[in-house]
Amino acid sequence: MDKKLNELKARLQAELRSVQDSEVLAQIKNKYLGRKGELTNILKEVKNLAAEEKPRLGKLANDIKFELQSLLDKTEKIVSKPSGAGVDFDPTMPGSRREEGHLHPITLVQRDVEEAFAQLGFGIYDGPQLESEFYNFSALNIPADHPARETQDTFWLENHNLLRTHTSNLQVRMLEKYGAPFRGIFPGRVFRYESTDASHDHTFYQLEGLMVDKDISMANLIAVMKSLLSAVFRTKVDVRLRPGFFPFVEPGFELDIKCLVCGGNGCSVCKQSGWVELMPCGMVHPEVLKFGNVDPSVYSGFAFGLGLTRLVMMKYKIDDIRLLESGDLRFLRQF
Ligand code: FA5
């Protein structure tokens, strides 16, 4: 019976901590001290106890009843008063703590990148995730049957529509809408019909950058990439640039970052290579400019497709990409 009484007392104290109004308080009071309340029932059992147990447990039950009653009275005083000036504040009452939400790590890094680009005069744009085959592939100089389509396994929908496989779907849309000169970034969710592992998910975030103007060169691209990396990491990181093929840029490059999860020693994120593919880029192909109604003999431009989710993994040393979309609060509470 001692155990039962103490457990009941702890439960009631916990329930009282979150009480905000007198209706709920009345329900609690009834639950414990009403005619058929839990404490009342225990008190009724006292008379059936062995004679030598009766005095001790009877006293304990009555003491607890008294203690609970005064706890209920105190709570009643607090909840029945209007909030604001004049409310009694009892510093001995256990406080209630509300859990605060916070931003997802992808949003945190996305905001750093957006701020860095806003300072360089780039606009931030959004666009459809459900996309036509034309903007996702054909307008990017990737005709049907081109093998480059196979490198981005696609979730196909009806009528040649699809879930966009990359944020590059917005390149031609933006040029059509705003023309040249143009400078903008397009962060957003993309989808690939592929199996997952520590560095690949079927749903992840990219952040596309596009700058088109007169006399844009590789030097502009490199300068912009440097500002981006220093805005996110705020310290020097090792990167390497190597040739890469994408039909919508010429020349094309792959920018890799030395894996920050393992320090370049090799792990499941970098597939033991020490390097992680982060940001393919290149000079916009003249055919793409033409699709966007921009004259390639007057304008040139660069584009890049940052793997935003991978950047987050590098920044916070996350060793499995799938954690980011898992919704697991134990993981998310760390940020
Ligand atoms: C593209 O998506 C091109 N659109 C990028 C581009 C834009 C090139 C503009 C040139 C000019 P790629 O498939 O390599 O390229 O993806 C770009 C980045 O997204 C990769 O470097 C990687 O960081 C990230 N990424 C690709 N697949 C996945 C995946 N399954 N899970 C997580 N991140 C991925």
mmCIF file of C-alpha atoms in Angstrom, residues 21-263:
data_model
loop_
_atom_site.group_PDB
_atom_site.id
_atom_site.type_symbol
_atom_site.label_atom_id
_atom_site.label_comp_id
_atom_site.label_asym_id
_atom_site.label_seq_id
_atom_site.Cartn_x
_atom_site.Cartn_y
_atom_site.Cartn_z
ATOM 1 C CA ASP A 21 -7.999 25.770 -16.273
ATOM 2 C CA SER A 22 -10.363 24.965 -13.448
ATOM 3 C CA GLU A 23 -12.460 22.510 -15.481
ATOM 4 C CA VAL A 24 -9.497 20.156 -15.902
ATOM 5 C CA LEU A 25 -8.608 20.678 -12.249
ATOM 6 C CA ALA A 26 -12.115 19.624 -11.188
ATOM 7 C CA GLN A 27 -11.780 16.442 -13.269
ATOM 8 C CA ILE A 28 -8.461 15.633 -11.615
ATOM 9 C CA LYS A 29 -9.897 16.305 -8.179
ATOM 10 C CA ASN A 30 -12.762 13.944 -8.895
ATOM 11 C CA LYS A 31 -10.420 11.293 -10.276
ATOM 12 C CA TYR A 32 -8.416 11.155 -7.050
ATOM 13 C CA LEU A 33 -10.610 12.437 -4.248
ATOM 14 C CA GLY A 34 -14.162 11.961 -5.565
ATOM 15 C CA ARG A 35 -16.558 9.386 -4.060
ATOM 16 C CA LYS A 36 -15.095 6.689 -6.279
ATOM 17 C CA GLY A 37 -11.721 8.406 -6.606
ATOM 18 C CA GLU A 38 -8.447 6.500 -6.532
ATOM 19 C CA LEU A 39 -7.391 7.798 -3.120
ATOM 20 C CA THR A 40 -10.861 7.356 -1.670
ATOM 21 C CA ASN A 41 -10.767 3.694 -2.760
ATOM 22 C CA ILE A 42 -7.404 3.183 -1.112
ATOM 23 C CA LEU A 43 -8.673 4.739 2.099
ATOM 24 C CA LYS A 44 -11.597 2.317 2.011
ATOM 25 C CA GLU A 45 -9.132 -0.587 1.906
ATOM 26 C CA VAL A 46 -7.525 0.518 5.209
ATOM 27 C CA LYS A 47 -10.237 -1.112 7.259
ATOM 28 C CA ASN A 48 -9.408 -4.514 5.710
ATOM 29 C CA LEU A 49 -5.747 -4.342 6.673
ATOM 30 C CA ALA A 50 -4.190 -6.505 9.388
ATOM 31 C CA ALA A 51 -4.536 -4.929 12.848
ATOM 32 C CA GLU A 52 -0.786 -4.244 13.221
ATOM 33 C CA GLU A 53 -0.645 -2.489 9.784
ATOM 34 C CA LYS A 54 -3.761 -0.380 10.227
ATOM 35 C CA PRO A 55 -2.436 2.492 12.400
ATOM 36 C CA ARG A 56 0.698 3.117 10.317
ATOM 37 C CA LEU A 57 -0.889 2.857 6.873
ATOM 38 C CA GLY A 58 -4.062 4.634 7.980
ATOM 39 C CA LYS A 59 -1.972 7.587 9.133
ATOM 40 C CA LEU A 60 0.105 7.555 5.930
ATOM 41 C CA ALA A 61 -3.049 7.515 3.763
ATOM 42 C CA ASN A 62 -4.562 10.407 5.711
ATOM 43 C CA ASP A 63 -1.327 12.415 5.545
ATOM 44 C CA ILE A 64 -1.206 11.933 1.799
ATOM 45 C CA LYS A 65 -4.853 12.896 1.457
ATOM 46 C CA PHE A 66 -4.153 16.092 3.373
ATOM 47 C CA GLU A 67 -1.067 16.839 1.283
ATOM 48 C CA LEU A 68 -2.932 16.238 -1.992
ATOM 49 C CA GLN A 69 -5.858 18.354 -0.905
ATOM 50 C CA SER A 70 -3.585 21.308 -0.141
ATOM 51 C CA LEU A 71 -1.778 20.831 -3.480
ATOM 52 C CA LEU A 72 -5.140 20.902 -5.250
ATOM 53 C CA ASP A 73 -6.190 24.012 -3.313
ATOM 54 C CA LYS A 74 -2.974 25.803 -4.275
ATOM 55 C CA THR A 75 -3.424 24.905 -7.939
ATOM 56 C CA GLU A 76 -7.045 26.006 -7.810
ATOM 57 C CA LYS A 77 -6.001 29.402 -6.504
ATOM 58 C CA ILE A 78 -3.613 29.855 -9.404
ATOM 59 C CA VAL A 79 -5.837 28.664 -12.246
ATOM 60 C CA SER A 80 -8.953 30.445 -11.031
ATOM 61 C CA LYS A 81 -7.235 33.870 -11.039
ATOM 62 C CA PRO A 82 -7.238 35.871 -14.271
ATOM 63 C CA SER A 83 -3.783 36.041 -15.805
ATOM 64 C CA GLY A 84 -1.794 39.231 -15.487
ATOM 65 C CA ALA A 85 -1.118 41.545 -12.588
ATOM 66 C CA GLY A 86 -2.172 40.385 -9.171
ATOM 67 C CA VAL A 87 -1.831 36.641 -9.841
ATOM 68 C CA ASP A 88 -0.278 34.810 -6.927
ATOM 69 C CA PHE A 89 3.013 33.314 -7.864
ATOM 70 C CA ASP A 90 4.038 30.308 -5.887
ATOM 71 C CA PRO A 91 7.728 29.608 -6.469
ATOM 72 C CA THR A 92 7.404 26.234 -4.753
ATOM 73 C CA MET A 93 5.031 24.871 -7.438
ATOM 74 C CA PRO A 94 6.729 22.639 -9.987
ATOM 75 C CA GLY A 95 7.030 24.576 -13.267
ATOM 76 C CA SER A 96 5.861 23.362 -16.653
ATOM 77 C CA ARG A 97 8.244 23.574 -19.569
ATOM 78 C CA ARG A 98 6.966 23.773 -23.125
ATOM 79 C CA GLU A 99 9.148 22.195 -25.765
ATOM 80 C CA GLU A 100 10.243 24.723 -28.366
ATOM 81 C CA GLY A 101 10.450 23.926 -32.058
ATOM 82 C CA HIS A 102 13.410 24.993 -34.164
ATOM 83 C CA LEU A 103 14.562 25.116 -37.757
ATOM 84 C CA HIS A 104 15.587 21.971 -39.610
ATOM 85 C CA PRO A 105 19.343 21.773 -40.336
ATOM 86 C CA ILE A 106 18.639 21.925 -44.089
ATOM 87 C CA THR A 107 16.754 25.198 -43.581
ATOM 88 C CA LEU A 108 19.588 26.583 -41.446
ATOM 89 C CA VAL A 109 22.206 25.944 -44.135
ATOM 90 C CA GLN A 110 19.846 27.037 -46.928
ATOM 91 C CA ARG A 111 19.431 30.379 -45.150
ATOM 92 C CA ASP A 112 23.223 30.859 -44.891
ATOM 93 C CA VAL A 113 23.558 30.213 -48.623
ATOM 94 C CA GLU A 114 20.629 32.480 -49.488
ATOM 95 C CA GLU A 115 22.103 35.296 -47.426
ATOM 96 C CA ALA A 116 25.483 34.963 -49.137
ATOM 97 C CA PHE A 117 23.859 35.093 -52.589
ATOM 98 C CA ALA A 118 21.523 37.941 -51.695
ATOM 99 C CA GLN A 119 24.626 39.981 -50.900
ATOM 100 C CA LEU A 120 25.922 39.218 -54.384
ATOM 101 C CA GLY A 121 22.699 40.530 -55.905
ATOM 102 C CA PHE A 122 21.098 37.145 -56.641
ATOM 103 C CA GLY A 123 17.328 36.754 -56.385
ATOM 104 C CA ILE A 124 15.815 33.663 -54.727
ATOM 105 C CA TYR A 125 13.250 31.808 -56.818
ATOM 106 C CA ASP A 126 10.970 28.813 -56.479
ATOM 107 C CA GLY A 127 9.325 26.620 -59.088
ATOM 108 C CA PRO A 128 7.339 23.446 -59.704
ATOM 109 C CA GLN A 129 8.395 20.080 -58.313
ATOM 110 C CA LEU A 130 5.907 18.359 -60.595
ATOM 111 C CA GLU A 131 7.489 19.135 -63.927
ATOM 112 C CA SER A 132 7.185 18.468 -67.656
ATOM 113 C CA GLU A 133 9.690 16.366 -69.531
ATOM 114 C CA PHE A 134 10.481 19.487 -71.561
ATOM 115 C CA TYR A 135 11.843 21.677 -68.738
ATOM 116 C CA ASN A 136 13.481 18.819 -66.832
ATOM 117 C CA PHE A 137 15.271 17.370 -69.877
ATOM 118 C CA SER A 138 14.629 18.608 -73.433
ATOM 119 C CA ALA A 139 15.137 22.328 -72.754
ATOM 120 C CA LEU A 140 18.430 21.407 -71.094
ATOM 121 C CA ASN A 141 19.782 19.975 -74.314
ATOM 122 C CA ILE A 142 18.956 16.409 -73.219
ATOM 123 C CA PRO A 143 16.802 14.995 -76.030
ATOM 124 C CA ALA A 144 14.748 11.789 -75.611
ATOM 125 C CA ASP A 145 16.938 8.664 -75.733
ATOM 126 C CA HIS A 146 19.994 10.672 -74.665
ATOM 127 C CA PRO A 147 21.954 8.488 -72.196
ATOM 128 C CA ALA A 148 22.207 11.453 -69.770
ATOM 129 C CA ARG A 149 18.526 10.883 -68.903
ATOM 130 C CA GLU A 150 19.426 7.512 -67.458
ATOM 131 C CA THR A 151 21.897 9.011 -64.966
ATOM 132 C CA GLN A 152 18.966 10.634 -63.202
ATOM 133 C CA ASP A 153 16.459 7.846 -62.535
ATOM 134 C CA THR A 154 13.062 9.414 -62.800
ATOM 135 C CA PHE A 155 9.685 9.065 -61.108
ATOM 136 C CA TRP A 156 7.461 9.297 -64.176
ATOM 137 C CA LEU A 157 3.865 10.509 -63.901
ATOM 138 C CA GLU A 158 1.141 10.577 -66.540
ATOM 139 C CA ASN A 159 1.396 12.509 -69.831
ATOM 140 C CA HIS A 160 5.205 12.729 -69.852
ATOM 141 C CA ASN A 161 5.182 14.620 -66.569
ATOM 142 C CA LEU A 162 7.594 13.718 -63.799
ATOM 143 C CA LEU A 163 8.872 14.650 -60.342
ATOM 144 C CA ARG A 164 11.797 16.938 -61.111
ATOM 145 C CA THR A 165 15.119 15.149 -60.845
ATOM 146 C CA HIS A 166 17.070 18.390 -60.346
ATOM 147 C CA THR A 167 16.584 22.110 -59.738
ATOM 148 C CA SER A 168 18.034 22.715 -63.224
ATOM 149 C CA ASN A 169 14.400 22.424 -64.384
ATOM 150 C CA LEU A 170 14.137 26.128 -63.548
ATOM 151 C CA GLN A 171 16.984 27.349 -65.760
ATOM 152 C CA VAL A 172 14.932 27.782 -68.921
ATOM 153 C CA ARG A 173 11.764 28.717 -67.024
ATOM 154 C CA MET A 174 13.630 31.665 -65.426
ATOM 155 C CA LEU A 175 15.262 32.808 -68.668
ATOM 156 C CA GLU A 176 11.893 32.681 -70.453
ATOM 157 C CA LYS A 177 10.277 34.706 -67.692
ATOM 158 C CA TYR A 178 12.976 37.261 -66.831
ATOM 159 C CA GLY A 179 15.328 37.237 -69.853
ATOM 160 C CA ALA A 180 18.963 38.417 -69.624
ATOM 161 C CA PRO A 181 20.760 39.703 -67.644
ATOM 162 C CA PHE A 182 19.719 37.345 -64.859
ATOM 163 C CA ARG A 183 21.185 36.176 -61.584
ATOM 164 C CA GLY A 184 19.286 33.892 -59.253
ATOM 165 C CA ILE A 185 19.356 30.830 -57.037
ATOM 166 C CA PHE A 186 16.605 28.198 -56.809
ATOM 167 C CA PRO A 187 16.682 25.987 -53.713
ATOM 168 C CA GLY A 188 14.260 23.095 -53.542
ATOM 169 C CA ARG A 189 13.327 19.471 -53.243
ATOM 170 C CA VAL A 190 14.167 16.980 -55.970
ATOM 171 C CA PHE A 191 13.368 13.304 -56.449
ATOM 172 C CA ARG A 192 15.192 10.304 -57.890
ATOM 173 C CA TYR A 193 13.981 6.764 -58.362
ATOM 174 C CA GLU A 194 17.074 5.174 -56.898
ATOM 175 C CA SER A 195 18.021 2.978 -53.986
ATOM 176 C CA THR A 196 19.319 4.750 -50.926
ATOM 177 C CA ASP A 197 22.604 4.524 -49.063
ATOM 178 C CA ALA A 198 24.597 6.719 -46.651
ATOM 179 C CA SER A 199 24.983 9.528 -49.218
ATOM 180 C CA HIS A 200 22.012 8.957 -51.583
ATOM 181 C CA ASP A 201 18.340 9.520 -50.840
ATOM 182 C CA HIS A 202 15.316 9.342 -53.147
ATOM 183 C CA THR A 203 14.198 12.790 -51.958
ATOM 184 C CA PHE A 204 16.792 15.453 -51.270
ATOM 185 C CA TYR A 205 17.533 19.159 -51.693
ATOM 186 C CA GLN A 206 19.530 20.936 -54.333
ATOM 187 C CA LEU A 207 20.247 24.613 -54.804
ATOM 188 C CA GLU A 208 20.688 25.765 -58.360
ATOM 189 C CA GLY A 209 22.518 28.926 -59.308
ATOM 190 C CA LEU A 210 22.279 30.704 -62.645
ATOM 191 C CA MET A 211 23.974 33.886 -63.775
ATOM 192 C CA VAL A 212 23.639 35.181 -67.324
ATOM 193 C CA ASP A 213 25.071 38.482 -68.502
ATOM 194 C CA LYS A 214 27.547 39.937 -70.965
ATOM 195 C CA ASP A 215 31.132 38.657 -70.543
ATOM 196 C CA ILE A 216 30.472 36.078 -67.837
ATOM 197 C CA SER A 217 33.371 33.676 -67.528
ATOM 198 C CA MET A 218 34.731 30.811 -65.441
ATOM 199 C CA ALA A 219 36.420 33.407 -63.211
ATOM 200 C CA ASN A 220 32.974 34.630 -62.101
ATOM 201 C CA LEU A 221 31.877 31.066 -61.413
ATOM 202 C CA ILE A 222 34.918 30.302 -59.270
ATOM 203 C CA ALA A 223 34.562 33.562 -57.296
ATOM 204 C CA VAL A 224 30.912 32.825 -56.557
ATOM 205 C CA MET A 225 31.629 29.259 -55.443
ATOM 206 C CA LYS A 226 34.334 30.500 -53.074
ATOM 207 C CA SER A 227 31.937 32.977 -51.432
ATOM 208 C CA LEU A 228 29.334 30.257 -51.074
ATOM 209 C CA LEU A 229 31.692 27.834 -49.322
ATOM 210 C CA SER A 230 33.105 30.445 -46.987
ATOM 211 C CA ALA A 231 29.585 31.614 -46.043
ATOM 212 C CA VAL A 232 28.632 28.082 -45.019
ATOM 213 C CA PHE A 233 31.831 26.783 -43.442
ATOM 214 C CA ARG A 234 33.377 30.069 -42.258
ATOM 215 C CA THR A 235 36.748 28.342 -42.439
ATOM 216 C CA LYS A 236 38.940 26.952 -45.203
ATOM 217 C CA VAL A 237 37.784 23.631 -46.678
ATOM 218 C CA ASP A 238 39.570 21.476 -49.249
ATOM 219 C CA VAL A 239 37.861 21.269 -52.632
ATOM 220 C CA ARG A 240 38.863 19.982 -56.044
ATOM 221 C CA LEU A 241 37.536 20.794 -59.488
ATOM 222 C CA ARG A 242 37.553 18.120 -62.190
ATOM 223 C CA PRO A 243 35.964 17.862 -65.622
ATOM 224 C CA GLY A 244 32.346 16.663 -65.593
ATOM 225 C CA PHE A 245 29.811 16.057 -68.341
ATOM 226 C CA PHE A 246 26.340 17.582 -68.349
ATOM 227 C CA PRO A 247 24.690 18.320 -71.725
ATOM 228 C CA PHE A 248 23.492 21.713 -70.485
ATOM 229 C CA VAL A 249 26.937 23.138 -69.718
ATOM 230 C CA GLU A 250 30.086 23.448 -71.778
ATOM 231 C CA PRO A 251 32.671 23.125 -70.343
ATOM 232 C CA GLY A 252 31.313 21.238 -67.330
ATOM 233 C CA PHE A 253 32.948 20.509 -63.969
ATOM 234 C CA GLU A 254 32.435 18.578 -60.784
ATOM 235 C CA LEU A 255 33.348 20.323 -57.555
ATOM 236 C CA ASP A 256 34.153 17.802 -54.820
ATOM 237 C CA ILE A 257 34.762 18.559 -51.150
ATOM 238 C CA LYS A 258 37.156 16.613 -48.941
ATOM 239 C CA CYS A 259 34.858 14.480 -46.796
ATOM 240 C CA LEU A 260 34.366 16.260 -43.487
ATOM 241 C CA VAL A 261 32.720 13.229 -41.886
ATOM 242 C CA CYS A 262 35.975 11.218 -41.939
ATOM 243 C CA GLY A 263 38.480 14.010 -42.620
#
